[in-house]
mmCIF file of C-alpha atoms in Angstrom:
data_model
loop_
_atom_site.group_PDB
_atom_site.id
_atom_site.type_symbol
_atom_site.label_atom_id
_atom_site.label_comp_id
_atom_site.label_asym_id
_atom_site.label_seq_id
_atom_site.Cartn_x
_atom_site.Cartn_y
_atom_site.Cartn_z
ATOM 1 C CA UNK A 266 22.577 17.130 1.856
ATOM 2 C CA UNK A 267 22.629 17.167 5.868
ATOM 3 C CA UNK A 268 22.014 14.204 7.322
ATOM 4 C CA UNK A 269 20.362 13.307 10.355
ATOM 5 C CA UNK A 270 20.927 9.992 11.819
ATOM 6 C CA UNK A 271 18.562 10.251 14.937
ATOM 7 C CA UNK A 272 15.236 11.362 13.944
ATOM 8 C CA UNK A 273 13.187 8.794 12.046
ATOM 9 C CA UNK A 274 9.627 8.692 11.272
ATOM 10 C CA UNK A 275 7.416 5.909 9.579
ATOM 11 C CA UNK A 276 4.133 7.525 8.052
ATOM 12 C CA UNK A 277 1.438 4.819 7.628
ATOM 13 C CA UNK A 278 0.899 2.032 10.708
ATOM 14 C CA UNK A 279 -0.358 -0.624 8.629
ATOM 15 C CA UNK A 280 1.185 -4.146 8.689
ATOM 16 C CA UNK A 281 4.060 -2.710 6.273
ATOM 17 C CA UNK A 282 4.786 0.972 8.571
ATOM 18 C CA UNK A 283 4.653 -1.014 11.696
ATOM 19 C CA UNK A 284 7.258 -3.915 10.820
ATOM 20 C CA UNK A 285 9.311 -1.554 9.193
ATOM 21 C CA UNK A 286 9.536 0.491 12.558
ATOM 22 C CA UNK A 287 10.279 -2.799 14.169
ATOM 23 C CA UNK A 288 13.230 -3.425 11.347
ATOM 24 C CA UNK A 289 14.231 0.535 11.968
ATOM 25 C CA UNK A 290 14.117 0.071 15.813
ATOM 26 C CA UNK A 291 17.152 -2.383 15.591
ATOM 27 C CA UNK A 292 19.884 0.265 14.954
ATOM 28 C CA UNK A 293 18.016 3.680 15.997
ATOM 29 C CA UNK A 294 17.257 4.617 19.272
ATOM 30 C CA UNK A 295 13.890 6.420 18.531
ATOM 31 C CA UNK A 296 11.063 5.298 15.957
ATOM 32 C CA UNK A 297 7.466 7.801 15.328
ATOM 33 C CA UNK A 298 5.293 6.211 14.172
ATOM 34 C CA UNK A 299 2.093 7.930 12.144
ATOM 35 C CA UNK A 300 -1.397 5.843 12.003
ATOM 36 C CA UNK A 301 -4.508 7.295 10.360
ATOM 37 C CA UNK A 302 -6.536 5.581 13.305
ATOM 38 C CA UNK A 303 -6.697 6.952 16.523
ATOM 39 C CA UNK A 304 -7.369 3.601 17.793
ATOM 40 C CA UNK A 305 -4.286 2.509 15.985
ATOM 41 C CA UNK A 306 -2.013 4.714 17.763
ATOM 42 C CA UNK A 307 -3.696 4.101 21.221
ATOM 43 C CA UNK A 308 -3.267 0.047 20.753
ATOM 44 C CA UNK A 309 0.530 0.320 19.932
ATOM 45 C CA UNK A 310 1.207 2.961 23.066
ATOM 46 C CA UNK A 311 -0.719 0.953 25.252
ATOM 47 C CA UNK A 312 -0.275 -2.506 24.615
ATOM 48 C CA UNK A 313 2.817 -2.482 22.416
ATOM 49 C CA UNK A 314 0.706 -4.316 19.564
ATOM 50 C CA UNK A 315 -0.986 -3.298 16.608
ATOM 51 C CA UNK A 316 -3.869 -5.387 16.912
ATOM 52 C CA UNK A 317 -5.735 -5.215 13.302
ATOM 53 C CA UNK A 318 -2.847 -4.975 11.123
ATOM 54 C CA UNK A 319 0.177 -6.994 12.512
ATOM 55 C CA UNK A 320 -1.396 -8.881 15.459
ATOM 56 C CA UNK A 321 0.640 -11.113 17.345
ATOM 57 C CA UNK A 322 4.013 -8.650 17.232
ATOM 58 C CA UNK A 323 5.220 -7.230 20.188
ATOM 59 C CA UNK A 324 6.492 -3.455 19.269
ATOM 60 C CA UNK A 325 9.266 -2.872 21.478
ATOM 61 C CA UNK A 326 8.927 0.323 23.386
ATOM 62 C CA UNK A 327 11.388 2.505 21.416
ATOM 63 C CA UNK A 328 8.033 3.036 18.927
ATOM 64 C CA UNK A 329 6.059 5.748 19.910
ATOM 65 C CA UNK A 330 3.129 6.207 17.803
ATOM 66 C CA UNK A 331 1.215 9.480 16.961
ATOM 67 C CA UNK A 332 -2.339 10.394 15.030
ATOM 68 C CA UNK A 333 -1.128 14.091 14.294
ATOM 69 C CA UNK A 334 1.180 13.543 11.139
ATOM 70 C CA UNK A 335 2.536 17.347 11.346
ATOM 71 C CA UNK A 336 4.068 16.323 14.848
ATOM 72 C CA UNK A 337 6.043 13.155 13.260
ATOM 73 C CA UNK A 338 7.239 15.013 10.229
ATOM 74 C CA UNK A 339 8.438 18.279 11.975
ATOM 75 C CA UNK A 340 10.081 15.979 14.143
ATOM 76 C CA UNK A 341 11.954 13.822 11.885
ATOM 77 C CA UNK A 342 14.181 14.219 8.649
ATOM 78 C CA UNK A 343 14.571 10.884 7.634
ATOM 79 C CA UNK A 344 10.635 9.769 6.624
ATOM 80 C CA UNK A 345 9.621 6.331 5.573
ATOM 81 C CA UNK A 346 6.469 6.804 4.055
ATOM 82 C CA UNK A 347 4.380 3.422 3.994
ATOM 83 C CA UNK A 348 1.076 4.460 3.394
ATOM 84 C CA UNK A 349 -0.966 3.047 0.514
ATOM 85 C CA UNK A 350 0.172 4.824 -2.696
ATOM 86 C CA UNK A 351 -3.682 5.841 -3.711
ATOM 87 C CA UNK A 352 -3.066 8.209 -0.332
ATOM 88 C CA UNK A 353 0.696 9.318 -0.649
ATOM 89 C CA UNK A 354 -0.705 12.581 -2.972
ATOM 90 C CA UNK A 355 -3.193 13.815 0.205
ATOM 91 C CA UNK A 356 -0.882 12.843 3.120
ATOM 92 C CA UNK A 357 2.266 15.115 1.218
ATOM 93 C CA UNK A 358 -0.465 17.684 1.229
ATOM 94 C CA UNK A 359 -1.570 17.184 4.232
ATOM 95 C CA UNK A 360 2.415 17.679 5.911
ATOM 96 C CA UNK A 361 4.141 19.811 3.341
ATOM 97 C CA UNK A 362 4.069 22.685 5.203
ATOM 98 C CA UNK A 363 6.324 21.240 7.556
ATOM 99 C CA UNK A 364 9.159 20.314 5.625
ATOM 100 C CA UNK A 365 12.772 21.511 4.949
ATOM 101 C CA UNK A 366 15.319 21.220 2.572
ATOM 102 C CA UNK A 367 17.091 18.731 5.420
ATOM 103 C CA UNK A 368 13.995 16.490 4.821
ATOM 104 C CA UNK A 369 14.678 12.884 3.320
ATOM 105 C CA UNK A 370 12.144 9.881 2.235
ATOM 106 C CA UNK A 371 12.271 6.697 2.031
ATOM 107 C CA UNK A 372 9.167 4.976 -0.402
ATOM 108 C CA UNK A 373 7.985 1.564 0.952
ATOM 109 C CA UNK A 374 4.578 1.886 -1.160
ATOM 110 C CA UNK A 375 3.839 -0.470 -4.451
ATOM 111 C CA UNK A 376 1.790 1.040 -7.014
ATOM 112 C CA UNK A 377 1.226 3.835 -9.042
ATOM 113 C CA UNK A 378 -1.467 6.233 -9.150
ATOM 114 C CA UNK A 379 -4.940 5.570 -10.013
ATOM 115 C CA UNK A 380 -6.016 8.557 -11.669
ATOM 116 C CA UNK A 381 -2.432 10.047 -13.010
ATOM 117 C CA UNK A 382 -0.484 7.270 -13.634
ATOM 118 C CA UNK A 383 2.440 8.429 -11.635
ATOM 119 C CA UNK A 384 4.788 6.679 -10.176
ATOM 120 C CA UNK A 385 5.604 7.343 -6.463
ATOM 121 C CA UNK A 386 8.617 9.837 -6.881
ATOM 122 C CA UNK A 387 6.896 11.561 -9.587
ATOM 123 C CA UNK A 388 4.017 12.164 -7.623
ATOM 124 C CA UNK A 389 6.851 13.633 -4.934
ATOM 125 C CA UNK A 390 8.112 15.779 -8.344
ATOM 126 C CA UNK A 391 4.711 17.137 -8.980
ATOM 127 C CA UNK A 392 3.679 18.306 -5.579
ATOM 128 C CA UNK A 393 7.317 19.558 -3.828
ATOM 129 C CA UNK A 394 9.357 20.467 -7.270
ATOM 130 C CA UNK A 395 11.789 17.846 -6.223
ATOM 131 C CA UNK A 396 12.438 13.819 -5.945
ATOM 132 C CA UNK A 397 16.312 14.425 -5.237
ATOM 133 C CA UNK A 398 15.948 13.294 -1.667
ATOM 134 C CA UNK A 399 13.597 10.676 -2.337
ATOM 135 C CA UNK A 400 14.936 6.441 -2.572
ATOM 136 C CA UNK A 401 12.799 3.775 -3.160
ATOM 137 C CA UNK A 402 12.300 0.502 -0.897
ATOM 138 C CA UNK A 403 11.338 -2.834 -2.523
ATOM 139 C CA UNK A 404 12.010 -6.576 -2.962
ATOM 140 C CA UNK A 405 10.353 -9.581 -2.003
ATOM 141 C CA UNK A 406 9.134 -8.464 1.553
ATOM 142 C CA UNK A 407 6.305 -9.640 3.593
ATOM 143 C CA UNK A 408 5.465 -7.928 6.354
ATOM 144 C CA UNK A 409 4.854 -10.717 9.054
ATOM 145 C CA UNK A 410 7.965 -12.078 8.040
ATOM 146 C CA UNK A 411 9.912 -9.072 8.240
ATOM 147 C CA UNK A 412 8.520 -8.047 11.887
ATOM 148 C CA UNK A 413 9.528 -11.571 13.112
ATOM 149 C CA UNK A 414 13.345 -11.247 11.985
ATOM 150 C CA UNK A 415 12.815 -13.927 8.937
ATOM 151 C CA UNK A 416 15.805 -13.299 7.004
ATOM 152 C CA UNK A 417 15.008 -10.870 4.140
ATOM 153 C CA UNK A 418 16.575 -9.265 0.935
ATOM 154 C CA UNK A 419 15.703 -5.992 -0.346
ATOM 155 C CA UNK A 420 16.363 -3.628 -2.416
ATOM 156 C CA UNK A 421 16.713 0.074 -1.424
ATOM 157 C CA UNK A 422 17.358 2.740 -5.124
ATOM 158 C CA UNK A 423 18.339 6.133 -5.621
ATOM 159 C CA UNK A 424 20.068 8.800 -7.849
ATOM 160 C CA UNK A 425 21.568 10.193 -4.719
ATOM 161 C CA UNK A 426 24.093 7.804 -3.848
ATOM 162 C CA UNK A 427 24.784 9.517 -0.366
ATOM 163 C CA UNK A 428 21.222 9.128 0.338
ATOM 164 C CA UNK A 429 21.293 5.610 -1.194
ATOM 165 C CA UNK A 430 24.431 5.027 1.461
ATOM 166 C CA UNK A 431 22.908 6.066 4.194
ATOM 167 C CA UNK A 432 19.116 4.454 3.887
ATOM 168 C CA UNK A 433 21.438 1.356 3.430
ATOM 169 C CA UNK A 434 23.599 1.770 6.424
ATOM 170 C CA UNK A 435 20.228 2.746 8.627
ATOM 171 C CA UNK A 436 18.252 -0.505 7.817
ATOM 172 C CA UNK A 437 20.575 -3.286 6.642
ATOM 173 C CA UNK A 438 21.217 -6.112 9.113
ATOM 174 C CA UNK A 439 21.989 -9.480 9.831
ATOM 175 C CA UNK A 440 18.492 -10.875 8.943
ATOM 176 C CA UNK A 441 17.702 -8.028 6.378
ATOM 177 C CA UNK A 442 19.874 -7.594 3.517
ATOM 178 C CA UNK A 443 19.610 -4.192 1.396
ATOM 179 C CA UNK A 444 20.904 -4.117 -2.039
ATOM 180 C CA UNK A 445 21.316 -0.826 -3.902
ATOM 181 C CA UNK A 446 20.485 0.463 -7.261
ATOM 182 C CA UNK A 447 20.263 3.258 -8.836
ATOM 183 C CA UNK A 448 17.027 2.439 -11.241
ATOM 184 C CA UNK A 449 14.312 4.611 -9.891
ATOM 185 C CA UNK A 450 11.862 3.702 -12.603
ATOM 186 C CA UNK A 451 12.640 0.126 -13.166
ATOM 187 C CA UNK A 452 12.198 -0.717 -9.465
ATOM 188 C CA UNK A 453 9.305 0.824 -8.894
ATOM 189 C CA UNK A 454 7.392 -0.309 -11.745
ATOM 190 C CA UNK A 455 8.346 -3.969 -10.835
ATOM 191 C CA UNK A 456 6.869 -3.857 -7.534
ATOM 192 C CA UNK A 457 3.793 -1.747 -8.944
ATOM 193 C CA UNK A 458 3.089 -4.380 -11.804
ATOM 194 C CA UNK A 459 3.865 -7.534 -9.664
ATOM 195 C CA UNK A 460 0.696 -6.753 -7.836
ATOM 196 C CA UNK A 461 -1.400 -7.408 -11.085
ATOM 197 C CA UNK A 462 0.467 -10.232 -11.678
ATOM 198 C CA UNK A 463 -0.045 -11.770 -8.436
ATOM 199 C CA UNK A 464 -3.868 -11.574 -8.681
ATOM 200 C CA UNK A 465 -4.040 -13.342 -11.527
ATOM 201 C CA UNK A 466 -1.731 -15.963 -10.026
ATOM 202 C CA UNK A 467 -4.165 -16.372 -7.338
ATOM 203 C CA UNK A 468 -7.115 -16.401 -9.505
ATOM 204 C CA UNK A 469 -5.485 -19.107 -11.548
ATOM 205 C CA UNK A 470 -5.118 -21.277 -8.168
ATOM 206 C CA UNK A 471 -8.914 -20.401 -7.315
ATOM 207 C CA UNK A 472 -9.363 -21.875 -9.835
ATOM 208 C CA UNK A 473 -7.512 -25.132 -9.372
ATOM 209 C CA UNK A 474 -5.344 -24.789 -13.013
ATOM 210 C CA UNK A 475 -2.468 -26.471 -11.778
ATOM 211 C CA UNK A 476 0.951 -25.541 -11.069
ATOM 212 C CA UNK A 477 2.024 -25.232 -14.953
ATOM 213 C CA UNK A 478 -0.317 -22.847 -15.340
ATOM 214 C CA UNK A 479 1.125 -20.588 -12.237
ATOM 215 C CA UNK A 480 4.669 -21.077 -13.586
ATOM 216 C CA UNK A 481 3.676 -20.054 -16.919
ATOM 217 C CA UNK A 482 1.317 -16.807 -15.689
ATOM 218 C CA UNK A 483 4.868 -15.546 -13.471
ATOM 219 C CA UNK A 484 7.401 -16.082 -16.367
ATOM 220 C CA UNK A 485 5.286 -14.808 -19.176
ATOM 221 C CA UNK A 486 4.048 -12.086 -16.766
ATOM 222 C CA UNK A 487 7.867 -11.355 -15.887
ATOM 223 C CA UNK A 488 8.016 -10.593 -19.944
ATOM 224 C CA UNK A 489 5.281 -8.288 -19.568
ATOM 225 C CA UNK A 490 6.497 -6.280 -16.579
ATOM 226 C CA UNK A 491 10.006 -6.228 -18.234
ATOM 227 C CA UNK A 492 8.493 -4.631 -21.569
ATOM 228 C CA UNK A 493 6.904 -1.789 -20.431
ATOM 229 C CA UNK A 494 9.785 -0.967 -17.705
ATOM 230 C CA UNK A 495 12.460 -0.884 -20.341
ATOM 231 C CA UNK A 496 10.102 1.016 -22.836
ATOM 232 C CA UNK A 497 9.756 3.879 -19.670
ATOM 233 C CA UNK A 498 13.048 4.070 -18.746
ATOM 234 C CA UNK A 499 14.013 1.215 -16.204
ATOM 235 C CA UNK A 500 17.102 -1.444 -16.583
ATOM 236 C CA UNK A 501 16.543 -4.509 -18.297
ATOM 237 C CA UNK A 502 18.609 -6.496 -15.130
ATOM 238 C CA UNK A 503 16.357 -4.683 -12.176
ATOM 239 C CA UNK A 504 13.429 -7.371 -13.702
ATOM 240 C CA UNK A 505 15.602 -10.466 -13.178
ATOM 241 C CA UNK A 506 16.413 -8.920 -9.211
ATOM 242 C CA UNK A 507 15.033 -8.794 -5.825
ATOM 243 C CA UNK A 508 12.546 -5.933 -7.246
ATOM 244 C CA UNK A 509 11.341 -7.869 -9.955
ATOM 245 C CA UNK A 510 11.701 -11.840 -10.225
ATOM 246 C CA UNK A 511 12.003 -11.928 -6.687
ATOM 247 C CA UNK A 512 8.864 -10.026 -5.779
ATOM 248 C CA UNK A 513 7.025 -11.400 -8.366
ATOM 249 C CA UNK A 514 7.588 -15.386 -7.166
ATOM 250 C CA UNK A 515 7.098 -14.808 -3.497
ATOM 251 C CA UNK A 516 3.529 -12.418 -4.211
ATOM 252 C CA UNK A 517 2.644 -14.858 -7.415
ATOM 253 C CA UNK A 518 2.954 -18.327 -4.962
ATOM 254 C CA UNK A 519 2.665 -16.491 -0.824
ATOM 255 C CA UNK A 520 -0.716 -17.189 1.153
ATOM 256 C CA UNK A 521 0.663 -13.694 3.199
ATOM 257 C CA UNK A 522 0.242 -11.449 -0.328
ATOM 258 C CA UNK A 523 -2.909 -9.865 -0.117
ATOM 259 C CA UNK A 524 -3.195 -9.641 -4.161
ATOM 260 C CA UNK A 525 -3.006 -13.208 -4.398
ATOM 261 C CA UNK A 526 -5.500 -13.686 -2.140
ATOM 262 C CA UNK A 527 -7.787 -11.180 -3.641
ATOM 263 C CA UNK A 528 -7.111 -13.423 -6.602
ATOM 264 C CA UNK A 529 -7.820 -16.594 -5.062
ATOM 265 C CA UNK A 530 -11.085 -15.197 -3.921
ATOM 266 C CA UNK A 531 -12.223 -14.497 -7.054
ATOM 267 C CA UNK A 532 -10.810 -17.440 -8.781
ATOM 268 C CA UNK A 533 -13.029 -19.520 -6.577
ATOM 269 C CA UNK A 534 -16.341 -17.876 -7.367
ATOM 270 C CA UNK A 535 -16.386 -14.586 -5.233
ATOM 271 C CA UNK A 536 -17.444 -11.343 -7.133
ATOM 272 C CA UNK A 537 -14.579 -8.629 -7.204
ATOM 273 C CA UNK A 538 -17.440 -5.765 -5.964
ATOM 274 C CA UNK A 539 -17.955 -8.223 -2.735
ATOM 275 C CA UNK A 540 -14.162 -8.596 -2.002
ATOM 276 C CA UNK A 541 -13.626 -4.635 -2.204
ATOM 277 C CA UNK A 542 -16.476 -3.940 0.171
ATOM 278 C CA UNK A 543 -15.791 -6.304 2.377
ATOM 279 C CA UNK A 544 -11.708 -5.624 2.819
ATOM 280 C CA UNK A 545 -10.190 -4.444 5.834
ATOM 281 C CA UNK A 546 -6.704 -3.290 3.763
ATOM 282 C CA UNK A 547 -5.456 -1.825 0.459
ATOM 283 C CA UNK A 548 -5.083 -4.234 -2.311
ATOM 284 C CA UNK A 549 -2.364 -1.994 -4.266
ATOM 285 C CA UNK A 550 -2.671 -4.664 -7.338
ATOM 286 C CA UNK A 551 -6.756 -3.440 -8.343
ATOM 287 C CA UNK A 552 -5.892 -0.057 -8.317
ATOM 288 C CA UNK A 553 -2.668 -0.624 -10.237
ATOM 289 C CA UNK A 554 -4.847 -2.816 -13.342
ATOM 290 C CA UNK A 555 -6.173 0.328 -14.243
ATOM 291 C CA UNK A 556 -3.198 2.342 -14.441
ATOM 292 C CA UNK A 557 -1.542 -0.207 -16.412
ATOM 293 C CA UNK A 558 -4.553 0.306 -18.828
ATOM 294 C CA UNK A 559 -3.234 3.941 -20.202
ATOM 295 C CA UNK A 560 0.300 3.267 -19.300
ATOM 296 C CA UNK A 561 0.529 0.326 -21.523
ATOM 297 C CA UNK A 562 -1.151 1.633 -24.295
ATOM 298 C CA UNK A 563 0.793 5.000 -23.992
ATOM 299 C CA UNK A 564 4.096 3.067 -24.465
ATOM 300 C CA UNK A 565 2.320 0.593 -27.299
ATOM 301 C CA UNK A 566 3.532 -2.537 -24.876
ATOM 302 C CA UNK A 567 1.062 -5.342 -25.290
ATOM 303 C CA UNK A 568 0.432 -6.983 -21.161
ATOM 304 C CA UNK A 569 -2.409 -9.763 -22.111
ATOM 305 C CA UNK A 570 -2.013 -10.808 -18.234
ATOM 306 C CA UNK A 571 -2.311 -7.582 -17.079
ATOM 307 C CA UNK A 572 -5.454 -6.059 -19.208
ATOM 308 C CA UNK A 573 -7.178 -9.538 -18.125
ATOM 309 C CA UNK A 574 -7.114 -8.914 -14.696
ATOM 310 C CA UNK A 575 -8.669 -5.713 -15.093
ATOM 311 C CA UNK A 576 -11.624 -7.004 -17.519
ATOM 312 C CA UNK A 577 -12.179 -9.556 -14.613
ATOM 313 C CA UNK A 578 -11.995 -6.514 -11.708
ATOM 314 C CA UNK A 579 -13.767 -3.902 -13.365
ATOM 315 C CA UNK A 580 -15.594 -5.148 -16.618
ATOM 316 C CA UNK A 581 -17.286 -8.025 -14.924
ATOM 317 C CA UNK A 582 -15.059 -10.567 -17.624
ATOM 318 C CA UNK A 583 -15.847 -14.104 -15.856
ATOM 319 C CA UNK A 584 -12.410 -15.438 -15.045
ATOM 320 C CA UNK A 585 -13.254 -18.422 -17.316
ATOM 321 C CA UNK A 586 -13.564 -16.302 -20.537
ATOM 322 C CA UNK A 587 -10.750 -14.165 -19.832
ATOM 323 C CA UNK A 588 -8.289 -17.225 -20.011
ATOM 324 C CA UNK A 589 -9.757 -18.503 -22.570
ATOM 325 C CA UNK A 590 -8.933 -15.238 -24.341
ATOM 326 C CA UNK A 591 -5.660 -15.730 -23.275
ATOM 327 C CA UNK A 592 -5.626 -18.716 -24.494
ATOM 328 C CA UNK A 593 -6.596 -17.974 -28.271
ATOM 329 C CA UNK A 594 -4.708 -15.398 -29.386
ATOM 330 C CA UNK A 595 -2.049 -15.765 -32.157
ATOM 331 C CA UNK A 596 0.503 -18.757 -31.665
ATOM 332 C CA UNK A 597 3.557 -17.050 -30.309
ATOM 333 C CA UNK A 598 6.504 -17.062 -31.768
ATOM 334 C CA UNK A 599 10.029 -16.889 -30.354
ATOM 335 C CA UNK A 600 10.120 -17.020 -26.133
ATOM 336 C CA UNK A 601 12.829 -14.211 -26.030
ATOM 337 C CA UNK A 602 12.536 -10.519 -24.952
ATOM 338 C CA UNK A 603 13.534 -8.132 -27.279
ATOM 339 C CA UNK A 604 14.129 -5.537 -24.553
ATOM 340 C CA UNK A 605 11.778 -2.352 -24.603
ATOM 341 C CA UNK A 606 9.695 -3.955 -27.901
ATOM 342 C CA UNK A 607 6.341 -5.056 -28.243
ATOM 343 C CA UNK A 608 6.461 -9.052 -29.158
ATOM 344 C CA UNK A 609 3.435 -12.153 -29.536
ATOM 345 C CA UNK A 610 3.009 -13.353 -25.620
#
């Protein structure tokens, strides 16, 4: 694989795209920076801020941001793509054309598809023939936080360990530490499921259950999460890391996650059909609930939390009656995970 060290592009200029340019910026001369919106792109050229999606961040000058994704992609091998996942199929699409074998991508999106199921290297699989220059970037990582230099882990996987290598060595740093791994699957269905979880987190605060109630919906939702990603393939210890544990707690309990605060909203009386007319940006958890729906029942894995949060999104279950389903189903037995098995939660 060639390697190019000095071209990098970031393909989506929401609050993610545009702190991960500022994060890239640090040790690479040049950043592109792709934004559906026009307006978008004018805003960051002009007055070095990206005033509906990270307000309040100064983007240093080495970003340059462009509306005409061709332009960024011919330009650059190395690609983080950080557009919403229910896009990623139409934007590769949209730039294939354009690419070469030299062509590299980084994955900063959480989800999986809506209407396949696939996960976000698969969907690279289906519509290029290959995922062998494709890692995967996830961990506990809010945007804000990131874009201000709050110290940070992450996670970065791929099967390519030179690509793996070199992702690391082009975005680790003082204040943002990159682990590797090598679980493809396991990592990406950890920060695709914690989005579920995190919305019923929130709803459970909306509705004012209590903390023990919270701790309980992130540990038994951990056991869900960890079922069906060792039943498709992922490593039982990428659950207890930075891409699962550590993404679940800070999206489960953060005021900046915008699943929990879908959540919230809905655990306090709003209707789910008001929240998703009404939002500005992608909630990657709603999209995800339904997913989860075939997935889970394709791999016989039982995820209570999960199929609950859909009923209350898309079946119009009052969040009441949906824990109190919870609630009543068979007294569980033993608390451990038999890894990869269906078991009583």
């Amino acid at each position: 694989m060639k390697i190019n060290h000095s071209s990098i592009g970031v393909i989506g200029a929401g609050a993610w795209g545009t702190a991960l340019s500022c994060l890239l910026l640090e040790k690479n001369r040049h950043v592109k920076l792709w934004a559906y919106e026009d307006q978008t792109a004018q805003n960051i050229n002009q007055y070095r801020e990206n005033k509906v999606f990270l307000p309040g961040v100064a983007i240093p000058e080495g970003i340059q941001a462009f509306s005409e994704i061709k332009q960024v992609v011919a330009d650059c091998e190395t690609l983080v793509v950080a557009s919403p996942v229910q896009k990623t199929r139409s934007l590769i699409r949209e730039f294939k054309t354009v690419l070469t074998s030299n062509h590299q991508f980084v994955l900063a999106g959480k989800g999986i598809e809506r209407e396949s199921g696939s996960l976000l290297h698969e969907i690279f699989e289906e519509e290029l023939g290959t995922s062998g220059n494709v890692s995967i970037l996830s961990g506990p990582t809010f945007a804000m936080e990131v874009a201000r230099k709050k110290p940070t882990a992450a996670v970065i996987a791929s099967a390519n360990p030179e690509l793996g290598n070199h992702i690391q060595d082009m975005m680790h740093g003082p204040r943002f530490r990159l682990y590797r791994s090598k679980d493809l699957i396991g990592v990406q269905l950890a920060g695709a499921v914690k989005n579920v979880l995190a919305i019923a987190a929130g709803i459970a605060e909306g509705m004012q259950l209590g903390l023990n109630a919270r701790a309980a919906l992130i540990c038994r939702g951990l056991s869900e999460m960890t079922r069906l990603g060792v039943k498709m393939g992922g490593v039982p210890e990428t659950f207890s890391g930075m891409a699962g544990l550590g993404d679940l707690v800070l999206t489960g309990t953060g005021s900046l996650s915008r699943n929990h605060t879908l959540g919230l909203r809905i655990g306090e009386g709003l209707s789910p059909e008001e929240l998703f007319q009404n939002q500005l940006t992608v909630t990657e958890g709603a999209a995800t609930s339904v997913s989860l729906q075939s997935l889970s029942r394709h791999h016989q894995v039982e995820m209570p939390i999960c199929e609950a949060v859909y009923r209350i999104l898309y079946q119009r279950k009052a969040p009441m009656e949906a824990l109190t389903q919870l609630l009543e189903r068979q007294m569980p037995e033993s608390e451990s995970i038999n890894w990869g098995q269906n078991s009583s939660d």
